[in-house]
Coordinates of C-alpha atoms in Angstrom, one line a residue:
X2 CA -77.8 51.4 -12.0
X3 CA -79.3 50.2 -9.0
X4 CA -77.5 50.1 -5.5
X5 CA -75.9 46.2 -5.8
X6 CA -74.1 47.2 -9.1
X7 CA -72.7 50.1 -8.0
X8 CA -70.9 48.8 -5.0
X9 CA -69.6 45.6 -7.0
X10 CA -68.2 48.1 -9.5
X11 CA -66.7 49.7 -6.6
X12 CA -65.0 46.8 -5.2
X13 CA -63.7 45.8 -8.5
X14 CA -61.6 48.9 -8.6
X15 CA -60.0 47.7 -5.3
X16 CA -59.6 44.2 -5.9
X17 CA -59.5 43.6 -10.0
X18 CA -61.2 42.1 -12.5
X19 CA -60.4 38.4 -10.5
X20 CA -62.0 39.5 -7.5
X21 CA -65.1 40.8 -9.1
X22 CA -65.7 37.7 -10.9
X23 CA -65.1 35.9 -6.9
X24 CA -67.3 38.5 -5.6
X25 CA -70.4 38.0 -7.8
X26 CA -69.9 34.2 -7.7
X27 CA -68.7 33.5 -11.4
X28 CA -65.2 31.6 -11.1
X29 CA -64.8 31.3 -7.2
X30 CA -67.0 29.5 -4.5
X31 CA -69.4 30.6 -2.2
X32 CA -68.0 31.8 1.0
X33 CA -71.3 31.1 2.4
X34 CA -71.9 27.7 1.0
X35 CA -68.6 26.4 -0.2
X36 CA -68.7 23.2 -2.1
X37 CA -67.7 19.7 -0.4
X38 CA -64.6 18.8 0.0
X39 CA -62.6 15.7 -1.3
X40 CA -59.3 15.2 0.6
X41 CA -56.3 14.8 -0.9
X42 CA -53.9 11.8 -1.6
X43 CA -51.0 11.3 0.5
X44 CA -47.7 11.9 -0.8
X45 CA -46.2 9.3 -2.3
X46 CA -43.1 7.5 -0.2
X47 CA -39.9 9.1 -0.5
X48 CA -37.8 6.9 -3.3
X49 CA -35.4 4.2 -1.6
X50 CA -31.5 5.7 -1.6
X51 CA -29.8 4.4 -5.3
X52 CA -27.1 2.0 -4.7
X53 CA -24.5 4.9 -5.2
X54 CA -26.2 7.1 -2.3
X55 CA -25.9 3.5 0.1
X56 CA -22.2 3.5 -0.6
X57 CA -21.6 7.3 -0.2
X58 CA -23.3 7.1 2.9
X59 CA -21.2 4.1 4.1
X60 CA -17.9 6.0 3.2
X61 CA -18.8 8.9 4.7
X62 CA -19.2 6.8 8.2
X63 CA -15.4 5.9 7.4
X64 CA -14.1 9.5 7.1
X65 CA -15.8 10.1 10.2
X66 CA -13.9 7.0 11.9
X67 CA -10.5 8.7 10.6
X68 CA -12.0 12.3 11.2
X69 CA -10.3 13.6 14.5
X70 CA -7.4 10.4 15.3
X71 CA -6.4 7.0 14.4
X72 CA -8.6 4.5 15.5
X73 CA -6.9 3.8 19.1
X74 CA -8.1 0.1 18.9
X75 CA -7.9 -3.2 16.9
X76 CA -11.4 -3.7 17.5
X77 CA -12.4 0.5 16.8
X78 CA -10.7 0.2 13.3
X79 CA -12.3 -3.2 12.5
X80 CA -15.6 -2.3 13.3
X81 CA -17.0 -0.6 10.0
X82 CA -15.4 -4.6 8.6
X83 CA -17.7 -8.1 7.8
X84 CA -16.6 -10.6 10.7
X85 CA -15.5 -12.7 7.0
X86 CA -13.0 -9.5 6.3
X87 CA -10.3 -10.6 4.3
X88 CA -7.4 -8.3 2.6
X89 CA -4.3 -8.6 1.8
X90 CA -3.9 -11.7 3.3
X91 CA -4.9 -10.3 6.8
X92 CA -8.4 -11.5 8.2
X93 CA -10.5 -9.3 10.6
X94 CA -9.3 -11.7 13.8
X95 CA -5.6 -11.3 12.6
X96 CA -5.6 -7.6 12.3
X97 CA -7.3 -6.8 15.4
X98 CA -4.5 -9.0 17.0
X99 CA -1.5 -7.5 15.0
X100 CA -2.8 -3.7 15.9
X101 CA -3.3 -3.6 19.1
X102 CA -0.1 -5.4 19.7
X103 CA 2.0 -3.0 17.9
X104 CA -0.6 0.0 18.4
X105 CA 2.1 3.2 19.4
X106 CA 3.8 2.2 15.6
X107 CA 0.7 1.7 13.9
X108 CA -1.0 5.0 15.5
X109 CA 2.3 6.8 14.3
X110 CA 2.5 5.1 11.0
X111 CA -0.8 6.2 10.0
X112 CA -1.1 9.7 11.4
X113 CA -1.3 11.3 7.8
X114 CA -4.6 9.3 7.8
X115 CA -5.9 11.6 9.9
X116 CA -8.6 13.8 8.7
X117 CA -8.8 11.9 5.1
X118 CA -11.8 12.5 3.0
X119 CA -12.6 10.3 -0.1
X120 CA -14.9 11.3 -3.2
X121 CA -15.4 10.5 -6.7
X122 CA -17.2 7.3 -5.8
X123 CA -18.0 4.7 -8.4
X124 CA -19.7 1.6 -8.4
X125 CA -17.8 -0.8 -10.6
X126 CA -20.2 -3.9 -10.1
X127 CA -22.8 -4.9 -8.3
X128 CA -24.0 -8.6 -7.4
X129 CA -27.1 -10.0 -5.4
X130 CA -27.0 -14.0 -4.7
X131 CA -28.3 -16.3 -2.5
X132 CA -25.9 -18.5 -0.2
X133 CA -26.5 -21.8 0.7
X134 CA -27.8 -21.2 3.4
X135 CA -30.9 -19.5 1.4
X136 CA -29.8 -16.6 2.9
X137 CA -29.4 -13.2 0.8
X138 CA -26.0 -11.9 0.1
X139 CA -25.3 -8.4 -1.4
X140 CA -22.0 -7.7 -2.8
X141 CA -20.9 -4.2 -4.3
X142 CA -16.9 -3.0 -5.9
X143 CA -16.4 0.2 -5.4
X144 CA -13.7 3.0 -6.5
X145 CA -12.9 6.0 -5.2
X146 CA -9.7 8.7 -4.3
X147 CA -8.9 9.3 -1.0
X148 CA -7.7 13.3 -0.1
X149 CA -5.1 13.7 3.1
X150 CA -4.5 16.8 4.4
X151 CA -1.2 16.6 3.8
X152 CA -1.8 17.3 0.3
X153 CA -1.2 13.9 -1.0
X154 CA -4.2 11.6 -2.9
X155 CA -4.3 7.7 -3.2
X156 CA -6.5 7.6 -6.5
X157 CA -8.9 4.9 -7.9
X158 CA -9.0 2.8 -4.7
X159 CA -10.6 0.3 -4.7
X160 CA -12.6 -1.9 -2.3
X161 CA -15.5 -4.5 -2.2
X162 CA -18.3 -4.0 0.9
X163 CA -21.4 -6.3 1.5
X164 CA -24.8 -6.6 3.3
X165 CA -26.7 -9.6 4.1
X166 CA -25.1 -12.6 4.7
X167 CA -21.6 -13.3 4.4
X168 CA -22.1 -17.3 4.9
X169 CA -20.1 -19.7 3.0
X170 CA -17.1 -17.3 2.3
X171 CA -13.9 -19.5 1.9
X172 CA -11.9 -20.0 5.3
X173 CA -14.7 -17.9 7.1
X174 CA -16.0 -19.7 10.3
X175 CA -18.1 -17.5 11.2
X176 CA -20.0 -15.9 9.2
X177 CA -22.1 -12.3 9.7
X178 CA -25.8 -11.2 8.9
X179 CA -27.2 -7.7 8.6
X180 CA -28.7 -5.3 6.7
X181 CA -25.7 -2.5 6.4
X182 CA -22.7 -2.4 5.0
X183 CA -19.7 -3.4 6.0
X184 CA -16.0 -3.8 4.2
X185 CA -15.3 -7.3 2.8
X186 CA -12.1 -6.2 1.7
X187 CA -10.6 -7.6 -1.1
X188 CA -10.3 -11.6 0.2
X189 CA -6.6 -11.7 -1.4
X190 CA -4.7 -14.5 0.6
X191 CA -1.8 -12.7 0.1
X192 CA -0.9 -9.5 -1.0
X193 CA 0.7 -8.5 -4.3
X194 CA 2.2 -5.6 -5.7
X195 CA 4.4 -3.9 -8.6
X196 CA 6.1 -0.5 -7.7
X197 CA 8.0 1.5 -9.6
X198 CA 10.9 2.9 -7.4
X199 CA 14.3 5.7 -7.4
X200 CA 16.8 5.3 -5.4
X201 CA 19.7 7.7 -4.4
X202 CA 22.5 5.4 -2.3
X203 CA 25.3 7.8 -0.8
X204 CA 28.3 5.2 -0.1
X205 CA 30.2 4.9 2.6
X206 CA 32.9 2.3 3.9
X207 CA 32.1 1.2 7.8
X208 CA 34.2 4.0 9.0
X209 CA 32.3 6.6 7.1
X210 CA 34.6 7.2 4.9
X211 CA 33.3 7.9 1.1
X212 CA 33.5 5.2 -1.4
X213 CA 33.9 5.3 -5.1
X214 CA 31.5 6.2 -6.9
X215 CA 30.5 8.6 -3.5
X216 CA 26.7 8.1 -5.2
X217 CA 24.7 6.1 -7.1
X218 CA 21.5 5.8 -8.8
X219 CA 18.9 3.0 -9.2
X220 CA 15.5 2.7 -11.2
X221 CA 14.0 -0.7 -10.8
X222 CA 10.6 -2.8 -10.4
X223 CA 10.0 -3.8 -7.2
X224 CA 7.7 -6.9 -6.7
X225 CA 5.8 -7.2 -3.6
X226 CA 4.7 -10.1 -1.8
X227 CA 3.4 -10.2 1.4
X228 CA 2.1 -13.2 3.3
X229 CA 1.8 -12.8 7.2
X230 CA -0.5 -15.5 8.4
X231 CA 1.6 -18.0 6.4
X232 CA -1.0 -19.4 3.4
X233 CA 2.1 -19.9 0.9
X234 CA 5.4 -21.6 0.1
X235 CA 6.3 -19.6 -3.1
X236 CA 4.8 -17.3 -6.0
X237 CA 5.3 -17.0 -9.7
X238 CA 5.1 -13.5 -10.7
X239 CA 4.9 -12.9 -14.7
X240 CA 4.1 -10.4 -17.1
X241 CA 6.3 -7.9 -19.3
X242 CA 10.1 -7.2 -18.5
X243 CA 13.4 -8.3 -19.5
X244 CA 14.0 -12.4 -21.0
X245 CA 16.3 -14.4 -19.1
X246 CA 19.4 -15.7 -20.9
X247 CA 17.9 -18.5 -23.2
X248 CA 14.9 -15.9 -24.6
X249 CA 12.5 -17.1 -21.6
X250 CA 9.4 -14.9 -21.0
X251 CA 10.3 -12.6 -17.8
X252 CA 9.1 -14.6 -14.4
X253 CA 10.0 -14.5 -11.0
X254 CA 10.2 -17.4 -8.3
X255 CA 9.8 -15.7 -4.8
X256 CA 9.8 -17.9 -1.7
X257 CA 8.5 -17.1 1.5
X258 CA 11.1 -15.6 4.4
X259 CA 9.8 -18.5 6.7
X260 CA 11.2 -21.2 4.1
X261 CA 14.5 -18.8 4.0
X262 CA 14.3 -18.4 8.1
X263 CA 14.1 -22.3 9.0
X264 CA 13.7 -24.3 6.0
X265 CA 17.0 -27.1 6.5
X266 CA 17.3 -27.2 2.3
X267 CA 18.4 -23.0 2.7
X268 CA 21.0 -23.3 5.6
X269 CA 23.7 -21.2 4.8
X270 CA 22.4 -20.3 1.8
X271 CA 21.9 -16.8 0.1
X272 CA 19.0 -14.9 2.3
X273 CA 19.3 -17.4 5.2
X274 CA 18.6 -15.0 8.3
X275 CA 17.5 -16.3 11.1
X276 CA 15.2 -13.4 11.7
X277 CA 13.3 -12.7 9.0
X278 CA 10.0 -12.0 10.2
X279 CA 6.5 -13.6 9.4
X280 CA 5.0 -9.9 6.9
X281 CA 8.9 -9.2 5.3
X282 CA 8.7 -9.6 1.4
X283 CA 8.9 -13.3 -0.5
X284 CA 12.5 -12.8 -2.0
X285 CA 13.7 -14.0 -5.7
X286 CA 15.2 -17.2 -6.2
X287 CA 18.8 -17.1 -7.9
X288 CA 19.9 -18.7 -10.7
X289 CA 23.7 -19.8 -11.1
X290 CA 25.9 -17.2 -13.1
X291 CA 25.1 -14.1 -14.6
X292 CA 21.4 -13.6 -16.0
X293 CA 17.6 -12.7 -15.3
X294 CA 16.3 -15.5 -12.9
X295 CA 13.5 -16.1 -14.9
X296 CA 11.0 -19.1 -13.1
X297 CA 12.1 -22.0 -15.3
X298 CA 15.8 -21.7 -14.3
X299 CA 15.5 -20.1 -11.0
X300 CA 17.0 -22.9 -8.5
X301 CA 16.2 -22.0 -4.9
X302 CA 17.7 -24.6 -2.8
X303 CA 21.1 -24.6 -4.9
X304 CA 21.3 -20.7 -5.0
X305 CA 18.9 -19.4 -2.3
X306 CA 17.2 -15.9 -3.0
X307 CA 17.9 -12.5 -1.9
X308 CA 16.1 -9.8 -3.7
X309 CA 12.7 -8.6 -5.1
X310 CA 13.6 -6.3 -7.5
X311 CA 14.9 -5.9 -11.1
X312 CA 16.1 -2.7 -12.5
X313 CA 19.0 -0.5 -13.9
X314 CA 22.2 1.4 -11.5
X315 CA 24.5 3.6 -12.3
X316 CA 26.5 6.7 -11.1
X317 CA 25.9 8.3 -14.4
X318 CA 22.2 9.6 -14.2
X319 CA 22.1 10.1 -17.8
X320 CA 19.9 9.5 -21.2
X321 CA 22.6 6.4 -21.9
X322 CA 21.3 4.8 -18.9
X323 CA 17.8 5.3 -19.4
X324 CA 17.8 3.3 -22.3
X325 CA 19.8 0.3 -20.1
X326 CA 16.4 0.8 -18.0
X327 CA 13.9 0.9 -20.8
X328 CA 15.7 -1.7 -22.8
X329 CA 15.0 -4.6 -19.8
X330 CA 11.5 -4.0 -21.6
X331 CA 9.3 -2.6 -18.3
X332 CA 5.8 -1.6 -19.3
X333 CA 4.0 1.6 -17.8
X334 CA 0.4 0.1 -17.0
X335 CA 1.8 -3.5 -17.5
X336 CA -0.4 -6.0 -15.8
X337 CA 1.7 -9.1 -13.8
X338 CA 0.6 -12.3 -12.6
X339 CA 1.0 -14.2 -9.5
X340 CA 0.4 -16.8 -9.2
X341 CA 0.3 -18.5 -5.0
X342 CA 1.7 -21.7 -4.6
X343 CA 1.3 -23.5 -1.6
X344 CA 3.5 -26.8 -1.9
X345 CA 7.3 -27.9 -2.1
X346 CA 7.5 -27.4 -5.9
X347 CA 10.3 -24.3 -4.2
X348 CA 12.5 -27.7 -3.9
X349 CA 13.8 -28.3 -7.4
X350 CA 14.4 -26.1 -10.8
X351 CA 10.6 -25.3 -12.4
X352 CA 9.3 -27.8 -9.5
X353 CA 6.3 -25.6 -9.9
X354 CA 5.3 -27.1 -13.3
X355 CA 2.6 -29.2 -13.1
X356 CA 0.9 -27.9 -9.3
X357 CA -2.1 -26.0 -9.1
X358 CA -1.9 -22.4 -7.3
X359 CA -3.9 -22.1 -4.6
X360 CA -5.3 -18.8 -5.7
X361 CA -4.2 -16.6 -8.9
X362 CA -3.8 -12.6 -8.5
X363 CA -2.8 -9.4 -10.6
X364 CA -1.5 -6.5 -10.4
X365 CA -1.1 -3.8 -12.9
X366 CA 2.3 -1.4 -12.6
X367 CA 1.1 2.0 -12.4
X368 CA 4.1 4.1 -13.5
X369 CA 7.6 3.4 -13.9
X370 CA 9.8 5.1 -12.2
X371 CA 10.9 8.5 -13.0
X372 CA 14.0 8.6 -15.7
X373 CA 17.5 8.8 -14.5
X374 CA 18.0 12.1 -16.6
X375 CA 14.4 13.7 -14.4
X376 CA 15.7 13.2 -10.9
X377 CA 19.7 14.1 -11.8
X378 CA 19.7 17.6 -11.5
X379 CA 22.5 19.4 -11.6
X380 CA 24.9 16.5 -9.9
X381 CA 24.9 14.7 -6.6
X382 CA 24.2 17.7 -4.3
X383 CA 21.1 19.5 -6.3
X384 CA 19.6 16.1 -7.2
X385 CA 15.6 15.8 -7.0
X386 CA 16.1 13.6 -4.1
X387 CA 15.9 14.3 -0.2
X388 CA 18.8 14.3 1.2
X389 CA 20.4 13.7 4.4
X390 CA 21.8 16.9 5.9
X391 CA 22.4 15.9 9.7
X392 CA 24.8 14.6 11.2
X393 CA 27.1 16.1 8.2
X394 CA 30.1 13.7 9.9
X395 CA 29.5 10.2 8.4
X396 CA 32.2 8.8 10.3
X397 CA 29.8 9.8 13.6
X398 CA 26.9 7.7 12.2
X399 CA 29.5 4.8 11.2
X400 CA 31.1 5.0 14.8
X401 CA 27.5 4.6 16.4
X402 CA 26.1 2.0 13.8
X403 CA 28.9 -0.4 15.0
X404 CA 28.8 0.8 18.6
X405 CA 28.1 -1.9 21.3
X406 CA 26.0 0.6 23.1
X407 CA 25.2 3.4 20.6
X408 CA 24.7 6.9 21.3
X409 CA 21.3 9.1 20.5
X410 CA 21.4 11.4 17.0
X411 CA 19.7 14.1 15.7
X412 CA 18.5 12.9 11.9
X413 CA 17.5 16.4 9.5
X414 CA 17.1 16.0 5.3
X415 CA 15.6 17.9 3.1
X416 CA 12.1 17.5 1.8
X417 CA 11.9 16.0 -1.4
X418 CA 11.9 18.4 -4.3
X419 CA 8.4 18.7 -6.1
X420 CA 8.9 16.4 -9.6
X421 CA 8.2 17.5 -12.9
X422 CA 4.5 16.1 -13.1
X423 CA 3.5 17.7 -9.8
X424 CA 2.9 14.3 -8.2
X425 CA 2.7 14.5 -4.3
X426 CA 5.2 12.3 -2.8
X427 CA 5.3 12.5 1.1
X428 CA 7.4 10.9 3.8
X429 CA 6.8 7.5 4.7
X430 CA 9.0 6.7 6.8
X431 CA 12.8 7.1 8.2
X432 CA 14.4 3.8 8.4
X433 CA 17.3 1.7 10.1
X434 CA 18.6 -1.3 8.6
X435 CA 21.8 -3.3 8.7
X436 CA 22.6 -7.3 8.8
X437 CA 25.6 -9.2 9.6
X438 CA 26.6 -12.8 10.1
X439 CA 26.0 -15.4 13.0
X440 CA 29.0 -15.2 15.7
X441 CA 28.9 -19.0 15.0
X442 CA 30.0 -19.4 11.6
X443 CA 32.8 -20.7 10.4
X444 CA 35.0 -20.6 7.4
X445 CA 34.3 -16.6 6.8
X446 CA 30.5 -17.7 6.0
X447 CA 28.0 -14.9 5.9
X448 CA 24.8 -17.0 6.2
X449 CA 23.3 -17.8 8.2
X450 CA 23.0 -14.1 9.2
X451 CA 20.8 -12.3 10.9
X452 CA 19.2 -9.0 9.1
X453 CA 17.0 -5.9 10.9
X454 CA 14.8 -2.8 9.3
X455 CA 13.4 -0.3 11.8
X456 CA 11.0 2.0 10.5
X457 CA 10.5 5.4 12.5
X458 CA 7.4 7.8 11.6
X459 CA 8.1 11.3 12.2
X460 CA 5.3 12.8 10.3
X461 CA 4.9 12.3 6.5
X462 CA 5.9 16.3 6.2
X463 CA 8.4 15.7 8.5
X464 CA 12.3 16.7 7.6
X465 CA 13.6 16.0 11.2
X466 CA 13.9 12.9 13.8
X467 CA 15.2 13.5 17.1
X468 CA 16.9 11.4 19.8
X469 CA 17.5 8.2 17.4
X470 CA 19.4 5.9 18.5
X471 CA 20.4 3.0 16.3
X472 CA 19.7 -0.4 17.5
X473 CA 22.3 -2.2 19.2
X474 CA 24.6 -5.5 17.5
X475 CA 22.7 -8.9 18.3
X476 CA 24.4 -10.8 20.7
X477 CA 24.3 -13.6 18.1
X478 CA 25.8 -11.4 15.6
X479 CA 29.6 -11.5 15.0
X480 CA 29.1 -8.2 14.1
X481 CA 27.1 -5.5 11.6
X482 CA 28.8 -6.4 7.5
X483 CA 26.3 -3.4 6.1
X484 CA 24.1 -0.7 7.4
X485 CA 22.0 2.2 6.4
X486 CA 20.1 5.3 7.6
X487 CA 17.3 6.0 4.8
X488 CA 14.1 7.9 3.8
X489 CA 11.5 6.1 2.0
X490 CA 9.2 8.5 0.3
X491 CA 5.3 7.6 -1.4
X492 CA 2.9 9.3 -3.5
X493 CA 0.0 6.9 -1.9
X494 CA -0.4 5.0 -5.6
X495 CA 2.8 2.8 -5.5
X496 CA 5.3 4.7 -6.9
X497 CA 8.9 4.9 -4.3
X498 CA 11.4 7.1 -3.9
X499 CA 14.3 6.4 -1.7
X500 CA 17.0 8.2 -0.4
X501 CA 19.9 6.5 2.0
X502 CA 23.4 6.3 3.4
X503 CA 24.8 3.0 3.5
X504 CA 27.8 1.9 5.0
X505 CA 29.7 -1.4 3.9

């Protein structure tokens, strides 16, 4: 064995078999000589984000908006919004406008907002067109929840953002172009809504004495319409529910509180207050006599309208009147119609037949409300309800609700008992209302009349307001005919419950 092979024999105990076959040149290069080189290709680019990854980006840009406060500015809360924004019947300009005039209620109001996260993001549709302009236009529905760190969770919201151009959206002067995404909102000229609600009414005469029944109980439907920058006269809501008296499909005729505020053809009818402002709910129009006002009888100028909501009361929370509820044939996921009118056919009995809607919405009713027989408890004071619990002297709150110059209180409850299906229902808000009729009328009339709700926002865990005092009689009142002192509590997907005093 001559010298060479022994000492690569030598090395191979060190290194292995693989670093003898490198070392005499059999499977590895020569680290003399190595061979040439040929570069290698680039990496390829990184693959654009997936539409989902866009929009999950986007969202997380509006947590961080609502991440340490409210939005302290029209403009700030806007800003993530297309200049062509339009929901719920409120356009970009508009809301700007309405916030920062009412900005210490609105940053109160939506201080649960605080902090909220959303997640499970969907992408429900997805559409890429050209405007008329020849510009591009990118359109993309969304779903998601929304988390609050109160606990609570608004689930399967729903929204619509775009990029690219939004030129040539109806009613949209001035149109916006860029690449990112904005909000879009839902473009809804007016906004429309179905709630299922439960009510608790402790009863009291105007000097706080109780009346009989000292409670009662309410499960009804409450339809919602909302119009603040004015784009309708009246809607026709329709879908499943109880028939009127001649076997009529159920349908509502609401009319807009400016028609009931001004409109000559209502003075002095039912829901003629002089007050009603521009965003308070369309109201049902009456029908004479007893029966449902269904849309084909419902005579507005004869009867005016008052309400916007259908449902079952009693002070018996029992099984018998749970099937009075469920026999006025309410549907749990029901879908209603509205349909926007924007004309005088408010003027005569089914005046609407014939005229074309300006637009056409739905809205699906999520839940009904919880069963008389779930929310009873054990009787009035161990119901599932909150409660009032301060001032325990009802004749106090009657004394300052009629008061010329009313004194401060000190409001407590208690929080609303968790319900059966472990849905989170938090405070909304603790609310004033009472109306009475003009000074001026004669005869006893009640209308015209003029009508107030105050809404106070203590926190949505709160069980305490301090220091409220309740607004003053109008000068132009003769005096207040009906108050109350109420909670209204929400689980963020449109179901109510609502606990009050009234006094009458």
């Amino acid at each position: 064995m001559n010298k060479r092979t022994t000492q690569l024999l030598f090395r191979a105990a060190l290194i292995g078999t693989a670093g003898l076959l490198a070392a005499c040149g059999g499977g590895g290069d020569d680290p003399v000589n190595p061979p040439s080189q040929t570069p290698a290709p680039p990496p390829p680019p990184p693959a654009p984000p997936t539409t989902l990854q866009q929009v999950t980006t986007f969202l997380a840009s509006v947590d961080a908006l609502w991440a340490n406060a409210v939005p302290n500015s029209g403009a700030a809360r806007l800003s993530i919004a297309d200049d062509c924004f339009l929901d719920e019947g409120r356009t970009k300009a508009f809301n700007i406008a309405d916030i920062d005039a009412n900005l210490q209620a609105v940053l109160a109001r939506d201080a649960y907002r605080i902090g909220e996260t959303r997640s499970s993001v969907q992408i429900l549709a997805e559409r890429n067109t050209t405007n008329g302009d020849g510009s591009a236009r990118r359109e993309i529905d969304v779903q998601y929840d929304v988390t609050y760190r109160d606990g609570s969770v608004a689930k399967n919201v729903k929204a619509t953002l775009i990029s690219g151009s939004s030129f040539g959206t109806p009613g949209c002067p001035t149109p916006q172009v860029s690449s990112v995404l904005r909000l879009f909102g839902n473009q809804r000229r007016v906004r429309v809504e179905v709630r299922g609600r439960n009510l608790r009414d402790a009863r009291y005469t105007l000097t706080g004495v109780a009346r009989s029944p000292a409670v009662n109980y309410r499960r009804d439907v409450q339809f919602f319409v909302i119009d603040p920058m004015g784009n309708a006269t009246y809607v026709i809501v329709s879908g499943p529910g109880p028939t009127g008296a001649g076997g009529e499909p159920f349908s509502f005729k609401l009319i807009s509180p400016r028609l009931l505020r001004s409109a000559p053809e209502l003075a002095g009818k039912n829901g003629n207050f002089l007050n009603w402002r521009d965003d308070d709910a369309f109201r049902v129009c009456r029908i004479a006599g007893a029966g449902v006002p269904v849309a084909s009888v419902a005579d507005c100028v004869g009867q005016g309208a008052t309400f916007n909501n259908w449902g079952w009361t009693t002070a018996t929370p029992d099984a018998a009147a749970d099937t009075g509820f469920q026999s006025q044939g309410w549907t749990e996921g029901g879908t209603y119609t509205f349909a926007v009118y924007n004309d005088d056919g408010w003027k005569t009995v089914n005046g609407h037949v014939g005229r074309t809607p300006i637009a056409t919405y739905t809205a699906v009713l999520g839940k009904l409300p919880y069963t008389f027989v779930e929310m009873a408890g054990t009787g009035p004071g161990a119901d599932n309800f909150p409660r009032l619990t301060q001032p325990s002297d009802a004749a106090q709150i009657a004394a300052n609700l009629a008061s010329a110059n009313p004194s401060p209180m000190d409001f407590a409850w208690s929080a609303m008992p968790t319900p059966a299906d472990n849905r989170a229902f938090r405070l909304f808000s603790f609310y004033e209302f009472f109306q009475g009729p003009r000074s001026t009328n004669t005869g006893g009339a009640f209308y015209p009349a003029y009508r107030l709700n105050v809404d106070d926002y203590p926190g949505s865990t709160a069980t305490a307001i301090a220091g409220k005092r309740p607004t003053p009689t109008f000068a132009e009142m003769s005096g207040k005919t009906y108050g109350e002192f109420g909670l209204a509590y929400v689980d963020r997907n449109n179901s109510v419950v609502v606990s009050y005093a009234s006094f009458q």
